[in-house]
Amino acid sequence: MSSQDFAIAIMAAGKGTRLKSKRPKVLHEVGGKPLVAHVIRSAAEVVPPQNIYVIIGHEAENVRSAVGQTGVNFVLQAEQRGTGHAIQTAQNELAKYANFLVLSGDAPLIRAETIRRIRDFHIEQDAAMTILTAAPSDPTGYGRVLREGSTNRVAAIVEQKSLRPEQSNVGEINSGFYAFSSNPLFANIHRLVTNNPHGEYYLTDMAALLVAEGQKVMAIRAEDPDEVLGGNTIAELMSLDANMRMRKARSLMGEGVTIFRPETCVIDDDVRIAADATIEPFVQLLGKTVVGEGSRIRSYSVITNSTIGDNVSVLPGCVVDDSSIANGAVIGPYSHLRSGSDIGEGAHLGNFVETKKMRLGRGSKANHLSYLGDAEIGAGVNVGAGTITCNYDGTKKHKTVIEDGVFVGSDSTLVAPVKIGHGAYLGAASCITADVPPDSLAIARGIQVVKEGWAKKKREEGQKK
Ligand code: UD1
Ligand code: CA
């Protein structure tokens, strides 16, 4: 079977009324990404994106712009009249394929291997409809699958609200993932009706409809019931999020990463961490962050879209955004690296130092209480405590260049644009407003005046009054 023969439809048009949110359900995030992005990612491991059709409706343009870069197709279901109606809306596109899969945009834990399993079973059985089922500990809220005796043939799917008392003990649920054979489906889909508590066209009703037509409707059980969990409420979404992050942590631990108290860490799906890295409790690693071998990220650090080299120490309480830290560097505690910070090999960036759009060269140190922005700092530089690059004149930003081997005395202010030549010394508390040539000393501060006995005299005068 060529991939052209198989498509995947992802239903993502619903509003998600139960979330009580202005945002459409499928754009709510779990594991650091919108729900629907996870489903697309798994689908795209099975078929090329041009064979994926995302059915959008509520806030369609926002959904389209959130996931459009994946290269999938979109089908607009302008009015959302149920899951059956969603597939009717996409009939023109889907009927081009002999078989296709339907996934729910709100069930993000689905894995590519399970999608392949449904597809292969469906083709092998030559079924009209194949339903992925599961037996979770609590089936409440899900549609239930009624089998024909103890076979793997399905008689019908009954939604929670329509369950008859004698059906309420059925523990097998409909996951909302299906495979269909186009011909029998589209020959019968117009027969769906809306005589149900929601007044919607239910795709689930196709099971009984196809059976009545003498078609084969099959069930295939998910190995892990958690994989099909959907999120209809914020509480359910947060439990999906916890589930997904634990899955991520487990997979990293399997690759040799030590994660203490993994239940307290927030690690996004796309984050990569090398073996022998250590992640302490209450760390967040977000976006496309990469952490190298042997590095240790200490508690309460939040690192987003950044590259951390090998054997780096991130001490507690650091915030790092869109930055890179080279091998062997030490940052923190409480460093704030804003976007475009580039910390060189073995450099130290210490307590309460804020950086932005800057480079700190190999082995350089800025250990205490500084602001370093729009700066190019060479190798072997010592930036004293309290140093500030004054990069902003109220209108424009200007650059500070500090060449290799410079010693910047504590409490210096460097008014940019300014350049300090290699090997130069800046006296403490200098306000540097002009370039300093290499290997020279610059002092720019008031000259100390000492008046001996002045304080004592003043006290004595006070007592006489
Ligand atoms: C659905 C199934 C239920 C199953 C459950 C699994 C139906 C009638 N019921 O219920 O048997 O146990 O999923 O999670 O299908 N959508 C559209 N267009 C619409 C309506 C919905 O695209 O007109 C999308 C939603 O955005 C969502 C998905 O379809 O991503 C499922 O819809 P939802 O309302 O969440 O169905 P459930 O009530 O969860
Ligand atoms: Ca749902």
Short mmCIF file of C-alpha atoms and ligand atoms in Angstrom, two decimals:
data_model
loop_
_atom_site.label_atom_id
_atom_site.label_comp_id
_atom_site.label_asym_id
_atom_site.label_seq_id
_atom_site.Cartn_x
_atom_site.Cartn_y
_atom_site.Cartn_z
CA MET A 1 0.00 0.00 0.00
CA SER A 2 1.50 3.35 -0.97
CA SER A 3 1.18 6.26 1.43
CA GLN A 4 -1.09 7.94 -1.14
CA ASP A 5 -3.73 5.36 -0.24
CA PHE A 6 -3.98 6.42 3.35
CA ALA A 7 -4.95 9.70 4.98
CA ILE A 8 -5.35 10.90 8.54
CA ALA A 9 -8.14 13.28 9.58
CA ILE A 10 -7.76 15.13 12.87
CA MET A 11 -10.95 16.56 14.36
CA ALA A 12 -10.13 19.92 15.89
CA ALA A 13 -13.12 22.16 15.18
CA GLY A 14 -14.90 22.00 18.54
CA LYS A 15 -15.11 24.87 20.99
CA GLY A 16 -14.42 22.90 24.13
CA THR A 17 -17.34 24.33 26.08
CA ARG A 18 -16.39 22.39 29.20
CA LEU A 19 -13.08 24.29 29.49
CA LYS A 20 -14.97 27.57 30.01
CA SER A 21 -12.17 29.28 28.10
CA LYS A 22 -12.02 31.83 25.27
CA ARG A 23 -9.25 29.82 23.66
CA PRO A 24 -10.29 26.85 21.52
CA LYS A 25 -9.68 23.54 23.27
CA VAL A 26 -7.13 22.18 20.83
CA LEU A 27 -4.89 25.22 21.43
CA HIS A 28 -4.73 24.64 25.17
CA GLU A 29 -1.22 23.50 25.99
CA VAL A 30 0.01 20.32 27.59
CA GLY A 31 3.63 19.28 27.62
CA GLY A 32 4.48 22.80 26.39
CA LYS A 33 2.58 22.52 23.10
CA PRO A 34 -1.03 22.86 21.92
CA LEU A 35 -3.03 19.63 22.19
CA VAL A 36 -3.48 19.39 18.44
CA ALA A 37 0.25 19.85 17.79
CA HIS A 38 0.96 16.60 19.63
CA VAL A 39 -1.62 14.74 17.58
CA ILE A 40 -0.21 16.18 14.34
CA ARG A 41 3.29 15.19 15.36
CA SER A 42 2.34 11.56 15.92
CA ALA A 43 0.27 11.49 12.70
CA ALA A 44 3.17 12.94 10.71
CA GLU A 45 5.35 10.02 11.80
CA VAL A 46 2.94 7.72 9.95
CA VAL A 47 1.89 9.62 6.80
CA PRO A 48 3.37 12.67 5.05
CA PRO A 49 1.80 16.00 6.10
CA GLN A 50 0.07 16.40 2.73
CA ASN A 51 -2.04 13.36 3.66
CA ILE A 52 -3.11 14.90 6.98
CA TYR A 53 -6.38 16.88 7.12
CA VAL A 54 -7.02 18.94 10.21
CA ILE A 55 -10.68 19.84 10.56
CA ILE A 56 -10.94 23.29 12.07
CA GLY A 57 -13.89 25.53 12.92
CA HIS A 58 -13.98 27.35 16.24
CA GLU A 59 -11.28 30.09 16.05
CA ALA A 60 -10.15 28.41 12.84
CA GLU A 61 -7.60 31.07 11.92
CA ASN A 62 -5.83 30.84 15.28
CA VAL A 63 -5.61 27.07 15.02
CA ARG A 64 -4.37 27.34 11.44
CA SER A 65 -1.63 29.81 12.35
CA ALA A 66 -0.56 27.80 15.40
CA VAL A 67 0.13 24.61 13.45
CA GLY A 68 0.22 25.72 9.79
CA GLN A 69 4.01 25.39 9.59
CA THR A 70 3.69 21.61 9.87
CA GLY A 71 2.51 21.49 6.24
CA VAL A 72 -0.80 19.75 6.95
CA ASN A 73 -4.06 20.52 5.09
CA PHE A 74 -6.98 22.25 6.72
CA VAL A 75 -10.69 21.67 6.19
CA LEU A 76 -13.12 24.27 7.50
CA GLN A 77 -16.14 23.01 9.42
CA ALA A 78 -17.75 26.42 9.80
CA GLU A 79 -20.58 25.22 12.01
CA GLN A 80 -19.71 22.44 14.43
CA ARG A 81 -22.58 20.01 14.35
CA GLY A 82 -20.82 16.98 15.77
CA THR A 83 -18.02 14.54 15.02
CA GLY A 84 -20.05 12.84 12.27
CA HIS A 85 -20.65 16.21 10.64
CA ALA A 86 -16.90 16.97 10.89
CA ILE A 87 -16.10 13.93 8.73
CA GLN A 88 -18.97 14.74 6.34
CA THR A 89 -17.42 18.17 5.87
CA ALA A 90 -14.12 16.59 4.84
CA GLN A 91 -15.72 14.04 2.50
CA ASN A 92 -14.34 15.58 -0.71
CA GLU A 93 -10.78 15.34 0.56
CA LEU A 94 -11.01 11.99 2.37
CA ALA A 95 -12.94 10.11 -0.34
CA LYS A 96 -9.81 10.32 -2.52
CA TYR A 97 -8.21 7.70 -0.26
CA ALA A 98 -9.28 4.07 0.02
CA ASN A 99 -8.86 4.16 3.80
CA PHE A 100 -8.24 6.84 6.37
CA LEU A 101 -7.82 7.26 10.08
CA VAL A 102 -9.71 9.69 12.29
CA LEU A 103 -7.97 11.10 15.37
CA SER A 104 -9.28 13.42 18.06
CA GLY A 105 -7.41 16.70 18.31
CA ASP A 106 -7.95 16.70 22.07
CA ALA A 107 -6.24 13.37 22.92
CA PRO A 108 -2.52 14.23 22.75
CA LEU A 109 -0.90 11.10 24.18
CA ILE A 110 -1.50 8.99 21.08
CA ARG A 111 1.74 7.47 19.74
CA ALA A 112 2.70 6.82 16.13
CA GLU A 113 3.06 3.10 16.79
CA THR A 114 -0.55 2.90 17.94
CA ILE A 115 -1.73 4.77 14.84
CA ARG A 116 0.16 2.25 12.70
CA ARG A 117 -1.35 -0.61 14.69
CA ILE A 118 -4.92 0.57 14.02
CA ARG A 119 -4.13 1.07 10.34
CA ASP A 120 -2.52 -2.35 9.89
CA PHE A 121 -5.26 -4.17 11.78
CA HIS A 122 -7.96 -2.35 9.78
CA ILE A 123 -6.37 -3.24 6.43
CA GLU A 124 -5.64 -6.81 7.47
CA GLN A 125 -9.24 -7.33 8.64
CA ASP A 126 -10.61 -5.55 5.57
CA ALA A 127 -13.03 -3.79 7.94
CA ALA A 128 -15.40 -0.94 7.15
CA MET A 129 -14.68 0.68 10.51
CA THR A 130 -12.11 -0.10 13.19
CA ILE A 131 -12.36 1.46 16.62
CA LEU A 132 -9.49 1.83 19.05
CA THR A 133 -10.90 0.98 22.46
CA ALA A 134 -9.53 1.03 25.99
CA ALA A 135 -10.50 -0.01 29.48
CA PRO A 136 -9.53 2.85 31.79
CA SER A 137 -10.08 2.58 35.54
CA ASP A 138 -12.88 5.16 35.28
CA PRO A 139 -14.86 5.06 32.00
CA THR A 140 -17.22 7.89 33.03
CA GLY A 141 -17.79 10.44 30.29
CA TYR A 142 -16.64 8.29 27.39
CA GLY A 143 -18.72 6.52 24.77
CA ARG A 144 -18.94 2.77 25.50
CA VAL A 145 -18.27 0.05 22.99
CA LEU A 146 -20.80 -2.78 22.82
CA ARG A 147 -19.29 -5.91 21.30
CA GLU A 148 -21.02 -8.80 19.62
CA GLY A 149 -20.61 -11.39 22.34
CA SER A 150 -16.98 -11.94 23.14
CA THR A 151 -15.74 -11.41 19.56
CA ASN A 152 -13.75 -8.42 18.40
CA ARG A 153 -16.71 -7.31 16.33
CA VAL A 154 -18.56 -4.20 17.47
CA ALA A 155 -22.35 -3.90 17.61
CA ALA A 156 -22.60 -0.23 18.56
CA ILE A 157 -21.10 2.71 20.43
CA VAL A 158 -23.31 4.33 23.04
CA GLU A 159 -22.49 7.80 24.37
CA GLN A 160 -22.37 8.29 28.15
CA LYS A 161 -25.56 10.37 28.21
CA SER A 162 -27.51 7.72 26.28
CA LEU A 163 -26.39 4.70 28.30
CA ARG A 164 -29.24 2.51 29.48
CA PRO A 165 -28.95 1.33 33.11
CA GLU A 166 -27.96 -2.20 32.07
CA GLN A 167 -25.18 -0.76 29.84
CA SER A 168 -23.62 1.36 32.56
CA ASN A 169 -21.28 -1.43 33.64
CA VAL A 170 -19.61 -1.62 30.21
CA GLY A 171 -15.98 -0.72 30.93
CA GLU A 172 -14.69 -0.63 27.36
CA ILE A 173 -14.60 2.89 26.00
CA ASN A 174 -14.38 4.44 22.56
CA SER A 175 -11.05 6.27 22.35
CA GLY A 176 -12.24 8.56 19.56
CA PHE A 177 -9.63 7.07 17.20
CA TYR A 178 -10.92 5.13 14.21
CA ALA A 179 -10.01 3.76 10.82
CA PHE A 180 -12.58 3.82 8.02
CA SER A 181 -12.87 2.36 4.62
CA SER A 182 -14.05 5.29 2.45
CA ASN A 183 -16.60 3.53 0.28
CA PRO A 184 -18.91 2.07 2.95
CA LEU A 185 -18.49 5.12 5.18
CA PHE A 186 -19.40 7.73 2.59
CA ALA A 187 -22.19 5.55 1.19
CA ASN A 188 -23.87 5.74 4.61
CA ILE A 189 -22.70 8.84 6.44
CA HIS A 190 -25.67 10.91 5.16
CA ARG A 191 -27.90 8.61 7.22
CA LEU A 192 -26.66 9.97 10.56
CA VAL A 193 -29.39 11.70 12.57
CA THR A 194 -29.36 14.09 15.50
CA ASN A 195 -31.89 12.48 17.85
CA ASN A 196 -29.51 12.48 20.82
CA PRO A 197 -29.05 14.63 23.94
CA HIS A 198 -26.64 17.02 22.14
CA GLY A 199 -28.62 17.25 18.91
CA GLU A 200 -25.40 16.46 17.01
CA TYR A 201 -24.32 14.12 14.23
CA TYR A 202 -22.27 11.53 16.11
CA LEU A 203 -19.51 9.76 14.20
CA THR A 204 -19.90 7.00 16.80
CA ASP A 205 -23.36 6.17 15.38
CA MET A 206 -21.62 4.93 12.22
CA ALA A 207 -20.76 1.72 14.08
CA ALA A 208 -24.39 0.52 14.39
CA LEU A 209 -25.30 1.99 10.98
CA LEU A 210 -22.53 0.04 9.23
CA VAL A 211 -23.34 -3.15 11.14
CA ALA A 212 -26.98 -2.83 9.99
CA GLU A 213 -25.64 -2.67 6.41
CA GLY A 214 -23.83 -5.97 6.95
CA GLN A 215 -20.43 -4.25 7.17
CA LYS A 216 -17.56 -5.35 9.37
CA VAL A 217 -16.92 -3.09 12.38
CA MET A 218 -13.98 -4.12 14.53
CA ALA A 219 -12.51 -3.19 17.90
CA ILE A 220 -8.83 -3.11 18.71
CA ARG A 221 -7.79 -2.55 22.30
CA ALA A 222 -5.12 0.00 23.23
CA GLU A 223 -2.30 -1.58 25.21
CA ASP A 224 -2.01 1.40 27.53
CA PRO A 225 -5.38 2.94 28.51
CA ASP A 226 -3.66 6.24 29.34
CA GLU A 227 -2.66 6.74 25.73
CA VAL A 228 -6.20 7.54 24.61
CA LEU A 229 -7.11 9.90 27.45
CA GLY A 230 -8.78 13.04 26.19
CA GLY A 231 -9.04 16.41 27.88
CA ASN A 232 -12.45 18.03 28.16
CA THR A 233 -11.91 20.07 31.34
CA ILE A 234 -8.93 22.02 32.69
CA ALA A 235 -8.47 19.39 35.41
CA GLU A 236 -8.32 16.65 32.76
CA LEU A 237 -5.86 18.71 30.71
CA MET A 238 -3.59 19.14 33.74
CA SER A 239 -3.63 15.44 34.37
CA LEU A 240 -2.70 14.87 30.69
CA ASP A 241 0.11 17.37 31.18
CA ALA A 242 1.40 15.55 34.26
CA ASN A 243 1.14 12.26 32.41
CA MET A 244 3.02 13.58 29.40
CA ARG A 245 5.79 15.16 31.47
CA MET A 246 6.25 11.99 33.48
CA ARG A 247 6.47 10.06 30.21
CA LYS A 248 9.16 12.52 29.04
CA ALA A 249 11.07 12.28 32.33
CA ARG A 250 10.95 8.49 32.22
CA SER A 251 12.25 8.42 28.68
CA LEU A 252 15.13 10.78 29.63
CA MET A 253 15.96 8.69 32.68
CA GLY A 254 16.02 5.67 30.40
CA GLU A 255 18.69 7.48 28.39
CA GLY A 256 20.88 8.07 31.44
CA VAL A 257 19.68 11.43 32.73
CA THR A 258 19.30 11.74 36.51
CA ILE A 259 16.15 13.59 37.46
CA PHE A 260 15.55 14.01 41.17
CA ARG A 261 11.87 14.16 42.11
CA PRO A 262 10.75 14.09 38.47
CA GLU A 263 7.16 14.84 39.46
CA THR A 264 8.26 18.39 40.37
CA CYS A 265 10.07 19.09 37.07
CA VAL A 266 8.50 20.56 33.95
CA ILE A 267 10.30 19.35 30.84
CA ASP A 268 8.83 20.11 27.42
CA ASP A 269 8.49 17.47 24.79
CA ASP A 270 11.16 18.85 22.44
CA VAL A 271 13.86 19.28 25.12
CA ARG A 272 17.00 17.15 24.66
CA ILE A 273 19.28 16.17 27.55
CA ALA A 274 22.47 14.11 27.27
CA ALA A 275 23.38 11.19 29.51
CA ASP A 276 24.95 11.96 32.88
CA ALA A 277 23.22 15.31 33.16
CA THR A 278 21.50 15.92 36.49
CA ILE A 279 18.26 17.79 36.92
CA GLU A 280 17.38 18.81 40.46
CA PRO A 281 13.83 19.19 41.83
CA PHE A 282 11.61 22.05 40.64
CA VAL A 283 13.47 22.76 37.42
CA GLN A 284 11.70 23.84 34.20
CA LEU A 285 13.32 23.08 30.85
CA LEU A 286 11.20 24.54 28.09
CA GLY A 287 10.92 24.87 24.32
CA LYS A 288 13.87 23.57 22.34
CA THR A 289 16.37 23.60 25.19
CA VAL A 290 19.38 21.29 24.93
CA VAL A 291 21.47 20.22 27.95
CA GLY A 292 24.87 18.59 27.44
CA GLU A 293 26.58 15.69 29.12
CA GLY A 294 27.48 15.93 32.79
CA SER A 295 25.78 19.28 33.33
CA ARG A 296 23.84 19.92 36.49
CA ILE A 297 20.78 22.13 36.62
CA ARG A 298 20.05 23.05 40.18
CA SER A 299 16.65 23.73 41.68
CA TYR A 300 14.29 26.56 40.69
CA SER A 301 15.93 27.34 37.37
CA VAL A 302 13.72 28.04 34.35
CA ILE A 303 15.51 27.58 31.02
CA THR A 304 13.76 28.27 27.71
CA ASN A 305 15.00 27.67 24.13
CA SER A 306 18.63 27.63 25.22
CA THR A 307 21.69 25.50 24.61
CA ILE A 308 23.65 24.37 27.64
CA GLY A 309 26.99 22.67 26.88
CA ASP A 310 28.71 19.82 28.71
CA ASN A 311 29.68 19.97 32.38
CA VAL A 312 27.91 23.28 32.94
CA SER A 313 26.69 24.18 36.41
CA VAL A 314 23.50 26.14 36.57
CA LEU A 315 23.21 27.06 40.24
CA PRO A 316 19.80 27.58 41.87
CA GLY A 317 17.31 30.16 40.71
CA CYS A 318 18.53 31.06 37.22
CA VAL A 319 16.28 32.28 34.40
CA VAL A 320 17.73 31.66 30.94
CA ASP A 321 15.99 32.59 27.66
CA ASP A 322 17.19 32.08 24.08
CA SER A 323 20.81 31.92 25.15
CA SER A 324 23.79 29.61 25.03
CA ILE A 325 26.23 28.51 27.72
CA ALA A 326 29.43 26.77 26.64
CA ASN A 327 31.14 23.77 28.26
CA GLY A 328 32.29 24.04 31.83
CA ALA A 329 30.67 27.43 32.53
CA VAL A 330 29.11 28.18 35.90
CA ILE A 331 26.12 30.46 36.22
CA GLY A 332 24.09 31.60 39.19
CA PRO A 333 22.78 31.47 41.75
CA TYR A 334 20.15 33.91 40.52
CA SER A 335 21.51 34.87 37.13
CA HIS A 336 19.09 36.22 34.53
CA LEU A 337 20.26 35.53 30.98
CA ARG A 338 17.96 37.35 28.60
CA SER A 339 17.85 36.60 24.89
CA GLY A 340 21.09 36.53 22.96
CA SER A 341 23.43 35.89 25.89
CA ASP A 342 26.41 33.80 24.90
CA ILE A 343 28.52 32.56 27.80
CA GLY A 344 31.94 31.20 26.79
CA GLU A 345 33.71 28.06 27.86
CA GLY A 346 34.58 27.94 31.55
CA ALA A 347 33.20 31.43 32.15
CA HIS A 348 31.53 32.34 35.45
CA LEU A 349 28.43 34.45 35.62
CA GLY A 350 27.46 34.93 39.18
CA ASN A 351 24.95 36.08 41.68
CA PHE A 352 22.33 38.54 40.53
CA VAL A 353 23.85 39.23 37.13
CA GLU A 354 21.54 40.22 34.28
CA THR A 355 22.70 39.83 30.71
CA LYS A 356 21.15 40.61 27.33
CA LYS A 357 22.48 40.30 23.78
CA MET A 358 26.08 39.90 24.87
CA ARG A 359 29.04 37.60 24.76
CA LEU A 360 31.26 36.70 27.70
CA GLY A 361 34.50 35.15 26.45
CA ARG A 362 36.27 31.99 27.51
CA GLY A 363 37.23 31.91 31.20
CA SER A 364 35.90 35.40 31.92
CA LYS A 365 34.18 36.18 35.18
CA ALA A 366 31.32 38.46 36.14
CA ASN A 367 30.56 37.14 39.54
CA HIS A 368 28.40 39.66 41.33
CA LEU A 369 25.51 42.08 40.84
CA SER A 370 26.00 43.36 37.28
CA TYR A 371 24.07 44.37 34.18
CA LEU A 372 25.84 43.43 30.96
CA GLY A 373 23.84 44.25 27.82
CA ASP A 374 24.82 44.85 24.18
CA ALA A 375 28.35 43.90 25.13
CA GLU A 376 31.22 42.03 23.55
CA ILE A 377 33.48 40.82 26.36
CA GLY A 378 36.66 38.94 25.47
CA ALA A 379 38.49 36.06 27.15
CA GLY A 380 40.06 36.19 30.61
CA VAL A 381 38.22 39.36 31.59
CA ASN A 382 37.37 40.08 35.21
CA VAL A 383 34.20 42.11 35.55
CA GLY A 384 34.06 43.48 39.09
CA ALA A 385 31.04 43.48 41.34
CA GLY A 386 28.34 45.98 40.43
CA THR A 387 29.61 46.76 36.93
CA ILE A 388 26.99 48.21 34.60
CA THR A 389 27.04 48.66 30.86
CA CYS A 390 24.97 51.78 30.18
CA ASN A 391 23.77 50.60 26.79
CA TYR A 392 20.69 52.77 26.37
CA ASP A 393 20.68 56.54 25.91
CA GLY A 394 16.91 56.84 26.04
CA THR A 395 16.52 56.43 22.28
CA LYS A 396 19.13 54.03 20.98
CA LYS A 397 21.12 51.05 22.17
CA HIS A 398 24.92 51.18 21.99
CA LYS A 399 27.63 48.59 22.28
CA THR A 400 30.34 48.09 24.88
CA VAL A 401 33.49 46.25 23.79
CA ILE A 402 35.84 44.87 26.45
CA GLU A 403 38.86 43.14 24.95
CA ASP A 404 40.75 40.12 26.29
CA GLY A 405 42.41 40.28 29.70
CA VAL A 406 40.78 43.51 30.87
CA PHE A 407 40.27 44.10 34.62
CA VAL A 408 37.10 46.06 35.29
CA GLY A 409 37.14 47.44 38.84
CA SER A 410 34.03 47.05 40.94
CA ASP A 411 31.16 49.46 40.54
CA SER A 412 32.30 50.70 37.13
CA THR A 413 29.80 52.21 34.76
CA LEU A 414 30.65 51.89 31.09
CA VAL A 415 28.75 54.45 29.03
CA ALA A 416 28.34 52.98 25.56
CA PRO A 417 29.47 53.18 22.85
CA VAL A 418 32.82 52.55 24.45
CA LYS A 419 35.78 50.26 23.92
CA ILE A 420 38.30 49.03 26.51
CA GLY A 421 41.53 47.83 24.88
CA HIS A 422 43.07 44.48 25.78
CA GLY A 423 44.88 44.19 29.07
CA ALA A 424 43.63 47.56 30.38
CA TYR A 425 42.70 48.26 34.01
CA LEU A 426 39.69 50.29 35.11
CA GLY A 427 39.84 51.74 38.62
CA ALA A 428 36.92 50.84 40.86
CA ALA A 429 33.86 53.09 40.68
CA SER A 430 34.96 54.65 37.40
CA CYS A 431 32.42 56.15 35.06
CA ILE A 432 34.02 55.35 31.72
CA THR A 433 32.75 57.58 28.92
CA ALA A 434 35.65 57.39 26.44
CA ASP A 435 37.64 54.56 24.89
CA VAL A 436 40.56 53.21 26.94
CA PRO A 437 43.71 52.16 25.04
CA PRO A 438 45.18 48.67 25.56
CA ASP A 439 47.34 47.98 28.61
CA SER A 440 46.56 51.33 30.26
CA LEU A 441 44.88 52.30 33.53
CA ALA A 442 41.77 54.45 33.48
CA ILE A 443 40.36 56.07 36.60
CA ALA A 444 37.30 58.24 36.25
CA ARG A 445 35.99 59.16 39.67
CA GLY A 446 36.24 61.99 42.20
CA ILE A 447 39.60 62.31 43.95
CA GLN A 448 39.42 61.36 47.61
CA VAL A 449 39.65 64.26 50.06
CA VAL A 450 40.52 63.57 53.72
CA LYS A 451 40.00 66.20 56.43
CA GLU A 452 41.61 64.90 59.57
CA GLY A 453 39.73 65.49 62.84
CA TRP A 454 36.73 66.97 61.02
CA ALA A 455 34.15 64.53 62.44
CA LYS A 456 35.40 64.74 65.99
CA LYS A 457 35.30 68.55 65.91
CA LYS A 458 31.74 68.53 64.62
CA ARG A 459 30.62 66.26 67.45
CA GLU A 460 32.25 68.44 70.09
CA GLU A 461 30.59 71.59 68.69
CA GLY A 462 27.23 69.82 68.90
CA GLN A 463 27.75 69.05 72.61
CA LYS A 464 28.53 72.72 73.49
CA LYS A 465 25.10 73.91 72.24
C1 UD1 B 1 -16.02 11.70 21.71
C2 UD1 B 1 -16.83 10.44 21.32
C3 UD1 B 1 -16.84 9.48 22.51
C4 UD1 B 1 -15.41 9.15 22.90
C5 UD1 B 1 -14.60 10.41 23.18
C6 UD1 B 1 -13.14 10.06 23.36
C7 UD1 B 1 -18.55 11.28 19.79
C8 UD1 B 1 -19.97 11.58 19.61
N1 UD1 B 1 -18.18 10.85 21.01
O1 UD1 B 1 -16.70 12.34 22.78
O2 UD1 B 1 -17.53 8.30 22.16
O3 UD1 B 1 -15.42 8.30 24.06
O4 UD1 B 1 -14.69 11.33 22.06
O5 UD1 B 1 -12.38 11.16 23.75
O6 UD1 B 1 -17.79 11.39 18.85
N2 UD1 B 1 -15.09 18.10 16.93
C9 UD1 B 1 -15.11 18.67 15.68
N3 UD1 B 1 -16.31 19.09 15.16
C10 UD1 B 1 -17.47 18.95 15.84
C11 UD1 B 1 -17.45 18.36 17.12
C12 UD1 B 1 -16.24 17.92 17.65
O7 UD1 B 1 -14.08 18.80 15.01
O8 UD1 B 1 -18.52 19.35 15.29
C13 UD1 B 1 -13.80 17.68 17.48
C14 UD1 B 1 -13.46 18.32 18.82
O9 UD1 B 1 -12.75 19.53 18.63
C15 UD1 B 1 -12.61 17.24 19.49
C16 UD1 B 1 -13.12 15.95 18.88
O10 UD1 B 1 -13.84 16.30 17.72
O11 UD1 B 1 -11.25 17.41 19.20
C17 UD1 B 1 -14.02 15.17 19.83
O12 UD1 B 1 -15.12 15.98 20.20
P1 UD1 B 1 -15.61 16.08 21.72
O13 UD1 B 1 -16.72 17.04 21.78
O14 UD1 B 1 -14.47 16.31 22.63
O15 UD1 B 1 -16.17 14.61 21.93
P2 UD1 B 1 -16.34 13.83 23.29
O16 UD1 B 1 -17.55 14.34 23.99
O17 UD1 B 1 -15.08 13.83 24.04
CA CA B 2 -13.18 14.90 23.90
#
